[in-house]
Amino acid sequence: MLFQYTPIVPVYALVAALMFYLSLRTWTLRPARGATAWSMTMLFCGFYAVGTCLEIAFAIPVLKLAMNRVIYIGTTGFIFFWGIFAIQYSNQARFLNRFTVALLAVVPVFTLCLALFAEQHTLLYREYEFVHINGLIIGRVAAYGPAFWVWISYSYLVFIGSWLLLLRAALRSHAMFRNQIWLVILASAAPLLIYTAQVVGLNLPAPFYPIAFAMVFAGVVMLLAMTRFRFMDIIPVAYDLIFENVKSGFIVIDIKGRVVEMNQAAEQILGSSERDARGKTMGDAFPNQQHIIQEFRDVQEIKTEIALMETGRYYELQIAPLRNYHGEQSGRLIMFYDITERKQIEQQTLALAMERERVRLLQQFISHMSHDLRTPLASMKVSQYILRKELAGQFSDRLESLDEQTERLIEMVESMLTLLRLEEEELGSLFKIDVNELVGYALVRNEKLACTRGAHLHFNPGKDLPPILANREELSLALSNVVVNAIYSTPHGEITISTLRDENQVIIRVHDSGIGITPEDLNHIFERFYRVDDARGTQNGGLGLGLSITKTIVDRHAGTIDVQSRLGEGSEFSIRLPAATMN
Ligand code: ADP
């Protein structure tokens, strides 16, 4: 008789089918964390069930012994892959490398080798017997060898270690993972408990094999984990990754306001670790944020902006109710989205807008004031003229000084109005202008001033200069400002104005042998209201607007102005303007 029958045989066949099915199903979900190891665990469990099923079913001792080897293939493979699975599933895969995997494999491989040649030695079991019980031939170990106890210790070590890892992961994971882990622990604990009872001699006599039922139970629990709790589903893995890696802070609180879970970003934002916060009320969990917690304690739904004083950062705070499957509120989700950069830009834009408005008002004020000053200044000039006539030579010095100061005031007002006009108005019609002619005009205009200041004006006109496109009035004002500055800065010295061509540009160079400008002043002379006081003395000093007017005009003509100077040796201003195109 080859086979013998007992009702436990189909139960083991069912276990094998269940395990192979679970293995196959998990194999297709391999991208999920630990899925490959889990699939292999189930596969070897299946081998174990097949081995046990046939070991019982075979009535011939030699076939029973052969099946014993299949059982060992199943158990060694199963325990090894279970260990790997627990490490991967509890997020500790970084500890898995060739060395640790090989270390984990030593005992199973050694045990399997011993099991394959079990009859040639007594390391695994010293005595194996075949007995007749209730009309069945049963093979069983009468006395275990030392290697068996090593193997059993290793197996328990792996189980205890893996449960600890899984428990730790369960405590740290969010709800969905936590349920999965409980189920995995439950499924693995059931057969192991029965097995332990068997090893210590608490087992029921053959042919009762409670371990088979424990394995059916484990298989059903795992099936439940996969179908109902999305065990090995890629979505919870992705969810977990997103939850942990997003920059926004997330906190889930239950209906009583206690922290259920929070991600790393929330830990950083609120300055409390999840470990400390979990299970506590918001107030206890985040003692540094009392003012915000007070404000939003009872708010169920909101979207608002908050500032965290300690870090100086701004967040969009969103609170939304969480509902269970029945639609009842089961807690709240609190989200912190960092908007600091956006806020900073908003603040800068606001500051800029306010600054623009301030400048606009100031310009408006200067414009009104300058216009208002024009009329009284003109009437002062007239009065001075009449006075001079009537006083016929009397107080001439005083009148002269009065005249000069009035003239200076008029000049200032005109400069301010010119600058404001240049900023507000478009560059009018442009005409082709001969640069030498323009310079000649500026020389004539300022000859008298040069004479009084003892400066000598020279002109080196360039030959065959191309015309430039310019607003004559503006450009001669720009040039005049530079020439006047040179005259004031060069008492009894030489001022040479040269014109030349440089490819498609025309250069007007104003060189003086005057007092020169310090390097610090050089950086600022084109700024509005910047004056080098010593240059003309405060009596005659301008408003510091001349060069900024010149620069504005040159810019408007798509030109450039630069200066080189040495204190005590003189200065050279170069204005470059684009030549008018020939057509
Ligand atoms: P302002 O209208 O008061 O003359 P500017 O804007 O024309 O003001 O000039 C700025 C400053 O640069 C003035 O204090 C002036 O004395 C100085 N400066 C301009 N040109 C020269 C120069 N050629 N040599 C020395 N100082 C100069």
XYZ file of C-alpha atoms and ligand atoms in Angstrom:
610
model
C 0.000 0.000 0.000
C 1.541 3.240 -1.186
C -0.887 5.739 0.383
C -2.825 5.981 3.581
C -5.686 8.420 4.132
C -6.555 10.666 7.049
C -8.732 13.834 6.982
C -5.686 16.053 7.701
C -4.286 15.308 4.225
C -6.799 17.528 2.358
C -6.337 20.221 5.001
C -2.606 20.341 4.226
C -3.426 20.303 0.509
C -5.645 23.341 1.153
C -2.819 25.036 3.070
C -0.426 24.368 0.176
C -2.908 25.780 -2.364
C -3.504 28.843 -0.185
C 0.217 29.476 0.256
C 1.020 29.091 -3.454
C -1.843 31.408 -4.298
C -0.602 34.020 -1.799
C 2.927 33.656 -3.145
C 1.804 34.150 -6.728
C -0.414 37.064 -5.849
C 2.364 38.834 -3.965
C 4.863 38.107 -6.737
C 2.838 40.302 -9.100
C 2.996 43.152 -6.560
C 6.798 43.143 -6.352
C 7.397 46.882 -6.499
C 5.816 47.039 -3.033
C 8.140 47.027 -0.042
C 9.127 43.450 1.011
C 6.865 41.833 -1.615
C 9.557 39.564 -3.136
C 10.639 38.237 0.255
C 7.019 37.759 1.289
C 6.249 35.881 -1.929
C 9.233 33.565 -1.286
C 8.112 33.060 2.325
C 4.706 31.922 1.129
C 6.290 29.717 -1.554
C 8.412 27.866 0.984
C 5.413 27.629 3.293
C 3.686 25.940 0.368
C 6.609 23.481 0.037
C 6.322 22.759 3.731
C 2.592 22.054 3.405
C 3.120 19.822 0.337
C 5.926 17.956 2.143
C 3.832 17.454 5.267
C 0.758 16.450 3.279
C 2.683 13.733 1.376
C 4.680 12.658 4.418
C 1.416 11.794 6.117
C -0.172 10.349 2.981
C 2.718 8.048 2.082
C 2.617 4.736 3.893
C 6.142 3.650 2.841
C 8.934 4.739 5.239
C 11.447 5.617 2.529
C 8.987 7.996 0.870
C 8.123 9.451 4.244
C 11.802 10.163 4.825
C 12.071 11.761 1.377
C 9.171 14.053 2.223
C 10.920 14.973 5.453
C 13.566 16.612 3.278
C 10.883 18.613 1.431
C 9.585 19.738 4.819
C 13.090 20.940 5.727
C 13.427 22.765 2.397
C 10.127 24.453 3.245
C 10.944 25.438 6.822
C 14.527 26.624 6.254
C 13.509 28.687 3.208
C 10.431 29.974 4.958
C 12.262 31.193 8.068
C 15.119 32.748 6.084
C 12.784 34.742 3.794
C 10.520 35.663 6.690
C 13.514 37.323 8.361
C 14.357 39.219 5.166
C 10.715 40.257 4.773
C 10.507 41.602 8.336
C 13.646 43.671 7.829
C 12.417 45.126 4.548
C 8.847 45.676 5.620
C 9.861 47.491 8.775
C 11.889 49.921 6.653
C 15.293 48.633 7.780
C 16.402 47.416 4.340
C 19.548 49.534 4.635
C 20.954 46.814 6.929
C 20.644 44.221 4.208
C 23.860 43.679 2.294
C 25.735 40.628 1.050
C 27.340 40.102 4.408
C 24.181 40.306 6.563
C 22.162 38.193 4.115
C 24.917 35.538 4.108
C 24.991 35.639 7.915
C 21.244 35.136 8.047
C 21.564 32.190 5.610
C 24.297 30.274 7.495
C 22.076 28.330 9.909
C 19.266 27.496 7.427
C 21.753 26.296 4.772
C 23.660 24.241 7.336
C 20.429 22.725 8.710
C 19.170 21.902 5.227
C 22.467 20.158 4.366
C 22.163 18.090 7.531
C 18.524 17.274 6.780
C 19.344 16.054 3.244
C 21.655 13.439 4.762
C 19.799 12.946 8.024
C 20.289 9.203 8.113
C 24.065 9.472 7.803
C 24.495 11.264 11.121
C 22.797 11.951 14.417
C 23.199 15.722 14.515
C 19.619 16.528 13.601
C 17.881 13.607 15.267
C 19.377 10.718 17.074
C 16.391 8.477 16.652
C 13.590 8.408 14.105
C 10.830 5.881 14.452
C 7.813 4.642 12.545
C 4.847 3.734 14.712
C 1.327 2.523 14.075
C -1.314 4.772 15.564
C -5.022 4.391 14.833
C -4.218 2.277 11.807
C -1.784 4.829 10.331
C 1.977 4.598 9.891
C 3.408 7.678 11.502
C 7.071 8.762 11.211
C 8.291 10.817 14.163
C 11.465 11.897 15.910
C 12.099 9.955 19.061
C 15.186 11.958 20.134
C 16.461 15.235 18.677
C 20.151 15.864 17.920
C 22.113 19.052 18.873
C 21.808 20.656 15.392
C 18.033 20.543 15.738
C 18.203 22.711 18.859
C 20.522 25.131 17.091
C 18.024 25.323 14.267
C 15.079 25.797 16.640
C 16.929 28.523 18.568
C 17.779 30.273 15.319
C 14.150 30.073 14.182
C 12.848 31.546 17.414
C 15.495 34.232 17.319
C 14.423 35.192 13.809
C 10.782 35.244 14.832
C 11.300 37.241 17.987
C 13.638 39.686 16.182
C 11.230 40.125 13.301
C 8.244 40.669 15.576
C 10.150 43.322 17.459
C 11.022 45.043 14.191
C 7.429 44.839 12.994
C 6.078 46.073 16.321
C 8.429 49.037 16.227
C 7.327 49.794 12.676
C 3.680 49.425 13.691
C 4.081 52.002 16.422
C 5.652 54.457 13.994
C 3.436 53.843 10.972
C 0.181 55.427 10.033
C -3.080 53.612 10.602
C -3.284 51.563 7.421
C 0.224 50.085 7.795
C -0.314 49.502 11.455
C -3.324 47.247 10.783
C -1.365 45.333 8.159
C 1.489 44.732 10.575
C -0.855 43.484 13.317
C -2.340 41.023 10.866
C 1.091 39.796 9.734
C 2.148 39.274 13.353
C -1.092 37.473 14.150
C -0.767 35.216 11.083
C 2.818 34.247 11.905
C 2.226 33.799 15.630
C -0.572 31.235 15.321
C 1.393 28.366 13.681
C 4.477 29.176 15.725
C 2.580 28.861 19.012
C 1.190 25.493 17.980
C 4.622 24.410 16.811
C 6.126 25.435 20.145
C 3.528 23.350 21.953
C 4.427 20.456 19.706
C 8.166 20.766 20.374
C 7.692 20.915 24.133
C 5.444 17.853 23.962
C 2.040 19.500 24.431
C 0.786 18.268 21.086
C -2.224 16.164 20.508
C -1.395 12.620 19.457
C -1.224 11.886 15.727
C -3.098 11.910 13.457
C -4.283 15.287 14.846
C -2.194 18.053 13.406
C -3.439 21.372 14.850
C -0.577 23.162 13.097
C -2.342 22.554 9.785
C -5.384 24.457 11.045
C -3.153 27.202 12.384
C -1.665 27.516 8.906
C -5.123 27.675 7.307
C -5.927 30.424 9.789
C -2.672 32.240 8.899
C -3.424 31.947 5.175
C -6.930 33.365 5.614
C -5.627 36.241 7.747
C -3.046 37.087 5.081
C -5.696 36.929 2.387
C -7.759 39.339 4.466
C -4.707 41.606 4.868
C -4.213 41.701 1.123
C -7.830 42.230 0.142
C -9.221 44.318 2.966
C -6.135 46.145 4.295
C -4.213 46.581 1.046
C -1.234 44.604 2.309
C 1.515 44.728 -0.338
C -0.482 47.292 -2.233
C 1.738 49.883 -3.880
C -0.702 52.681 -3.030
C -0.109 52.698 0.742
C 3.629 52.554 0.033
C 3.337 55.565 -2.216
C 1.091 57.237 0.330
C 3.634 56.599 3.046
C 6.447 57.985 0.919
C 4.479 61.088 0.032
C 3.359 61.612 3.610
C 6.922 61.439 4.890
C 8.667 63.305 2.099
C 6.450 66.272 1.295
C 7.719 69.641 2.442
C 4.342 70.537 3.923
C 3.594 69.550 7.483
C 0.703 67.144 8.137
C -0.856 66.297 11.476
C -3.807 63.977 11.993
C -5.702 64.466 15.212
C -8.559 62.343 16.512
C -11.976 63.538 17.571
C -10.682 64.376 21.057
C -7.932 66.543 19.613
C -5.090 64.087 20.297
C -2.256 63.666 17.828
C -2.621 60.419 15.880
C 0.202 60.949 13.445
C 2.385 63.599 11.903
C 5.083 63.674 9.291
C 8.711 64.810 9.470
C 7.942 68.234 8.011
C 5.396 68.847 10.787
C 8.029 67.822 13.349
C 10.401 70.460 11.977
C 7.774 73.164 11.634
C 6.373 72.757 15.142
C 9.566 71.710 16.893
C 8.251 68.505 18.526
C 8.990 64.928 17.533
C 6.196 62.554 16.607
C 7.294 60.174 19.329
C 6.704 62.879 21.969
C 3.548 64.231 20.397
C 1.632 61.053 19.607
C -1.369 60.465 21.841
C -1.140 63.909 23.446
C -3.513 66.806 22.971
C -2.263 69.545 20.691
C -1.558 71.827 23.659
C 0.614 69.205 25.387
C 2.226 67.993 22.177
C 3.352 71.421 20.990
C 4.010 73.569 24.064
C 5.862 76.183 21.973
C 2.826 76.952 19.817
C 0.224 77.754 22.473
C -1.028 80.948 20.829
C -1.863 79.211 17.537
C -3.380 76.180 19.265
C -5.593 78.421 21.408
C -6.786 80.252 18.330
C -7.643 77.171 16.256
C -8.516 74.684 19.013
C -12.168 74.286 18.055
C -11.948 75.218 14.398
C -13.151 72.339 12.234
C -12.415 73.779 8.822
C -10.319 76.763 7.790
C -7.745 77.986 5.315
C -5.709 80.884 6.603
C -2.204 82.300 6.852
C -0.145 82.265 10.027
C 3.341 83.359 11.080
C 5.485 81.323 13.458
C 7.441 83.864 15.473
C 10.215 81.493 16.600
C 11.298 80.638 13.077
C 10.110 83.788 11.341
C 8.378 81.695 8.677
C 4.897 81.995 7.213
C 2.510 79.113 6.584
C -0.812 78.532 4.975
C -2.727 76.654 7.654
C -5.498 74.352 6.497
C -7.740 72.414 8.821
C -10.143 69.889 7.338
C -12.454 67.385 9.034
C -11.713 63.665 8.535
C -14.674 61.341 8.194
C -14.956 57.583 8.523
C -16.741 55.230 6.104
C -20.097 56.157 7.596
C -19.483 59.832 7.033
C -19.066 60.597 10.747
C -16.285 62.952 11.724
C -13.420 60.967 13.210
C -10.779 63.658 13.510
C -9.100 66.539 11.719
C -6.270 66.915 9.263
C -4.018 69.919 9.870
C -1.712 71.037 7.075
C 1.082 73.607 7.102
C 2.195 74.823 3.706
C 5.293 77.033 3.737
C 4.563 80.360 2.023
C 7.498 82.329 3.422
C 9.010 83.060 0.031
C 5.706 84.220 -1.435
C 5.165 86.423 1.620
C 8.621 87.929 1.327
C 8.025 88.762 -2.329
C 4.659 90.289 -1.432
C 6.296 92.392 1.266
C 9.066 93.494 -1.084
C 6.530 94.381 -3.771
C 4.534 96.379 -1.243
C 7.669 98.175 -0.012
C 8.611 98.914 -3.614
C 5.139 100.242 -4.406
C 5.272 102.451 -1.288
C 8.729 103.697 -2.239
C 7.526 104.490 -5.778
C 4.573 106.365 -4.372
C 6.887 108.277 -2.034
C 9.162 109.222 -4.938
C 6.164 110.191 -7.048
C 4.828 112.469 -4.296
C 8.272 113.962 -3.766
C 8.660 114.643 -7.476
C 5.226 116.154 -7.576
C 6.123 118.369 -4.631
C 9.446 119.449 -6.217
C 7.678 120.095 -9.500
C 4.998 122.266 -7.851
C 7.542 124.055 -5.701
C 9.858 124.748 -8.632
C 6.995 126.078 -10.738
C 5.830 128.255 -7.831
C 9.351 129.625 -7.303
C 9.754 130.668 -10.920
C 7.405 133.682 -10.744
C 8.763 135.268 -7.515
C 12.330 134.729 -8.753
C 11.557 136.452 -12.056
C 9.977 139.370 -10.211
C 13.025 139.546 -7.887
C 15.239 139.831 -10.978
C 13.121 142.660 -12.303
C 13.120 144.432 -8.923
C 16.903 144.107 -8.698
C 17.247 145.623 -12.184
C 15.025 148.558 -11.222
C 16.852 149.012 -7.928
C 20.219 149.060 -9.638
C 18.959 151.727 -12.008
C 17.448 153.831 -9.246
C 20.395 153.555 -6.907
C 22.718 154.610 -9.784
C 25.896 152.868 -8.676
C 25.203 152.860 -4.946
C 25.510 149.503 -3.095
C 26.728 147.969 -6.318
C 28.667 145.157 -4.505
C 25.629 144.118 -2.509
C 23.410 144.266 -5.538
C 25.921 142.244 -7.506
C 25.917 139.505 -4.844
C 22.122 139.608 -4.641
C 22.006 139.218 -8.393
C 24.381 136.254 -8.333
C 22.412 134.411 -5.635
C 19.138 135.032 -7.422
C 20.705 133.772 -10.636
C 21.874 130.655 -8.785
C 18.426 130.053 -7.355
C 16.935 130.345 -10.824
C 19.541 127.933 -12.152
C 18.637 125.389 -9.414
C 14.927 125.644 -10.078
C 15.519 125.250 -13.801
C 17.767 122.211 -13.222
C 15.129 120.518 -11.122
C 12.428 121.235 -13.659
C 14.684 119.964 -16.460
C 15.346 116.685 -14.655
C 11.656 116.187 -13.915
C 10.791 116.935 -17.518
C 13.436 114.507 -18.800
C 11.961 111.777 -16.646
C 8.387 112.406 -17.606
C 8.577 113.300 -21.276
C 9.493 111.158 -24.238
C 12.553 112.093 -26.286
C 11.111 114.478 -28.928
C 11.978 114.580 -32.634
C 15.554 113.685 -33.476
C 17.666 115.364 -36.125
C 20.996 114.585 -37.759
C 23.494 116.746 -35.977
C 27.123 117.520 -36.702
C 28.953 116.912 -33.417
C 31.699 119.465 -34.158
C 29.035 122.109 -34.640
C 27.448 121.128 -31.322
C 30.770 121.409 -29.483
C 31.502 124.769 -31.167
C 28.198 126.079 -29.882
C 28.941 124.892 -26.330
C 32.339 126.612 -26.460
C 30.865 129.903 -27.547
C 28.195 129.641 -24.874
C 30.725 129.159 -22.082
C 33.615 131.281 -23.316
C 32.767 134.192 -21.061
C 32.599 131.969 -17.966
C 35.947 130.355 -18.872
C 37.457 133.783 -19.234
C 36.272 134.933 -15.812
C 37.538 131.713 -14.216
C 40.892 131.993 -16.002
C 40.475 128.679 -17.856
C 41.617 128.249 -21.464
C 39.315 126.382 -23.836
C 40.754 124.383 -26.779
C 38.974 122.395 -29.436
C 40.381 119.443 -31.456
C 37.642 118.697 -33.982
C 37.721 115.186 -35.459
C 37.669 114.838 -39.241
C 34.960 113.105 -41.299
C 32.772 112.448 -38.300
C 29.425 110.846 -39.064
C 26.398 112.793 -37.888
C 24.455 111.642 -34.867
C 20.711 111.512 -34.337
C 19.885 113.765 -31.438
C 17.690 116.334 -29.811
C 19.907 119.359 -30.227
C 18.648 121.305 -27.247
C 19.024 118.377 -24.834
C 22.433 117.314 -26.076
C 23.896 120.805 -25.929
C 22.629 121.074 -22.325
C 24.325 117.718 -21.546
C 27.628 118.871 -23.049
C 27.399 122.300 -21.465
C 27.053 120.773 -18.005
C 30.304 118.845 -18.498
C 32.116 121.897 -19.889
C 30.853 124.173 -17.092
C 32.005 121.630 -14.490
C 35.432 121.524 -16.159
C 35.658 125.329 -16.113
C 34.741 125.542 -12.439
C 37.210 122.780 -11.578
C 40.114 124.231 -13.606
C 41.005 127.675 -12.413
C 43.823 128.978 -14.614
C 44.226 125.684 -16.434
C 43.633 124.090 -19.813
C 40.422 122.502 -21.017
C 40.566 120.558 -24.255
C 37.522 119.240 -26.033
C 38.135 116.645 -28.729
C 35.781 114.796 -31.019
C 36.647 111.511 -32.683
C 35.141 108.482 -34.290
C 35.303 104.978 -32.892
C 33.720 102.599 -35.401
C 29.989 103.349 -35.245
C 30.269 105.767 -32.404
C 31.217 109.384 -32.028
C 33.130 110.391 -28.910
C 33.169 113.811 -27.308
C 36.058 114.045 -24.850
C 36.305 116.884 -22.318
C 39.741 116.925 -20.748
C 40.760 119.358 -18.019
C 43.920 119.894 -16.022
C 41.894 120.867 -12.946
C 41.567 119.683 -9.390
C 40.513 116.130 -10.238
C 38.100 113.884 -8.346
C 38.823 111.372 -5.591
C 38.067 107.676 -6.345
C 35.225 107.673 -3.764
C 33.574 110.708 -5.315
C 34.039 109.242 -8.792
C 31.615 106.438 -7.878
C 28.869 108.921 -7.036
C 29.169 111.997 -9.226
C 26.412 110.853 -11.619
C 23.974 110.443 -8.736
C 21.339 113.078 -8.109
C 22.213 115.799 -5.630
C 25.747 114.463 -5.183
C 28.276 117.230 -4.802
C 31.988 117.354 -4.259
C 31.803 120.454 -2.137
C 35.393 121.576 -2.452
C 35.170 121.804 -6.200
C 33.400 125.101 -6.499
C 33.098 126.115 -2.874
C 29.714 126.182 -1.203
C 29.126 129.706 -2.431
C 29.014 128.748 -6.069
C 28.288 125.049 -5.726
C 25.425 123.712 -7.812
C 22.709 121.386 -6.660
C 24.572 118.268 -7.727
C 22.121 117.796 -10.589
C 24.273 118.741 -13.601
C 25.897 115.365 -14.256
C 22.739 113.395 -13.517
C 20.935 115.550 -16.098
C 23.793 114.884 -18.553
C 23.675 111.141 -17.916
C 19.893 111.025 -18.296
C 20.167 112.812 -21.644
C 23.025 110.611 -22.886
C 21.065 107.505 -21.846
C 18.045 108.778 -23.751
C 20.253 108.962 -26.839
C 21.446 105.357 -26.379
C 24.908 106.629 -25.482
C 27.262 106.244 -22.540
C 29.264 108.599 -20.374
C 32.309 107.716 -18.338
C 35.025 109.539 -16.502
C 38.645 109.128 -15.579
C 40.259 111.370 -13.046
C 43.226 111.827 -10.769
C 43.101 114.082 -7.795
C 45.224 117.171 -8.420
C 45.915 116.265 -12.065
C 42.586 116.675 -13.832
C 39.675 114.762 -15.275
C 38.467 113.451 -18.609
C 34.783 112.885 -19.405
C 33.962 110.803 -22.507
C 30.504 110.862 -24.033
C 29.911 108.139 -26.634
C 26.954 108.439 -28.969
C 25.858 106.110 -31.758
C 26.435 107.449 -35.283
C 23.296 107.998 -37.330
C 22.850 105.164 -39.842
C 23.560 106.220 -43.414
C 20.119 105.482 -44.895
P 26.641 120.368 -9.888
O 25.405 120.603 -10.660
O 26.538 120.740 -8.465
O 27.879 120.865 -10.567
P 27.246 117.818 -10.928
O 26.314 116.748 -10.901
O 27.444 118.541 -12.245
O 26.817 118.827 -9.804
O 28.655 117.353 -10.443
C 28.764 116.525 -9.297
C 30.053 116.820 -8.552
O 31.160 116.447 -9.347
C 30.167 118.267 -8.254
O 30.402 118.465 -6.875
C 31.353 118.712 -9.076
O 32.150 119.650 -8.407
C 32.143 117.459 -9.356
N 32.748 117.549 -10.691
C 32.094 117.481 -11.875
N 32.973 117.613 -12.917
C 34.204 117.766 -12.359
C 35.521 117.958 -12.901
N 35.735 118.036 -14.223
N 36.531 118.076 -12.023
C 36.327 117.992 -10.676
N 35.098 117.839 -10.113
C 34.054 117.711 -10.939
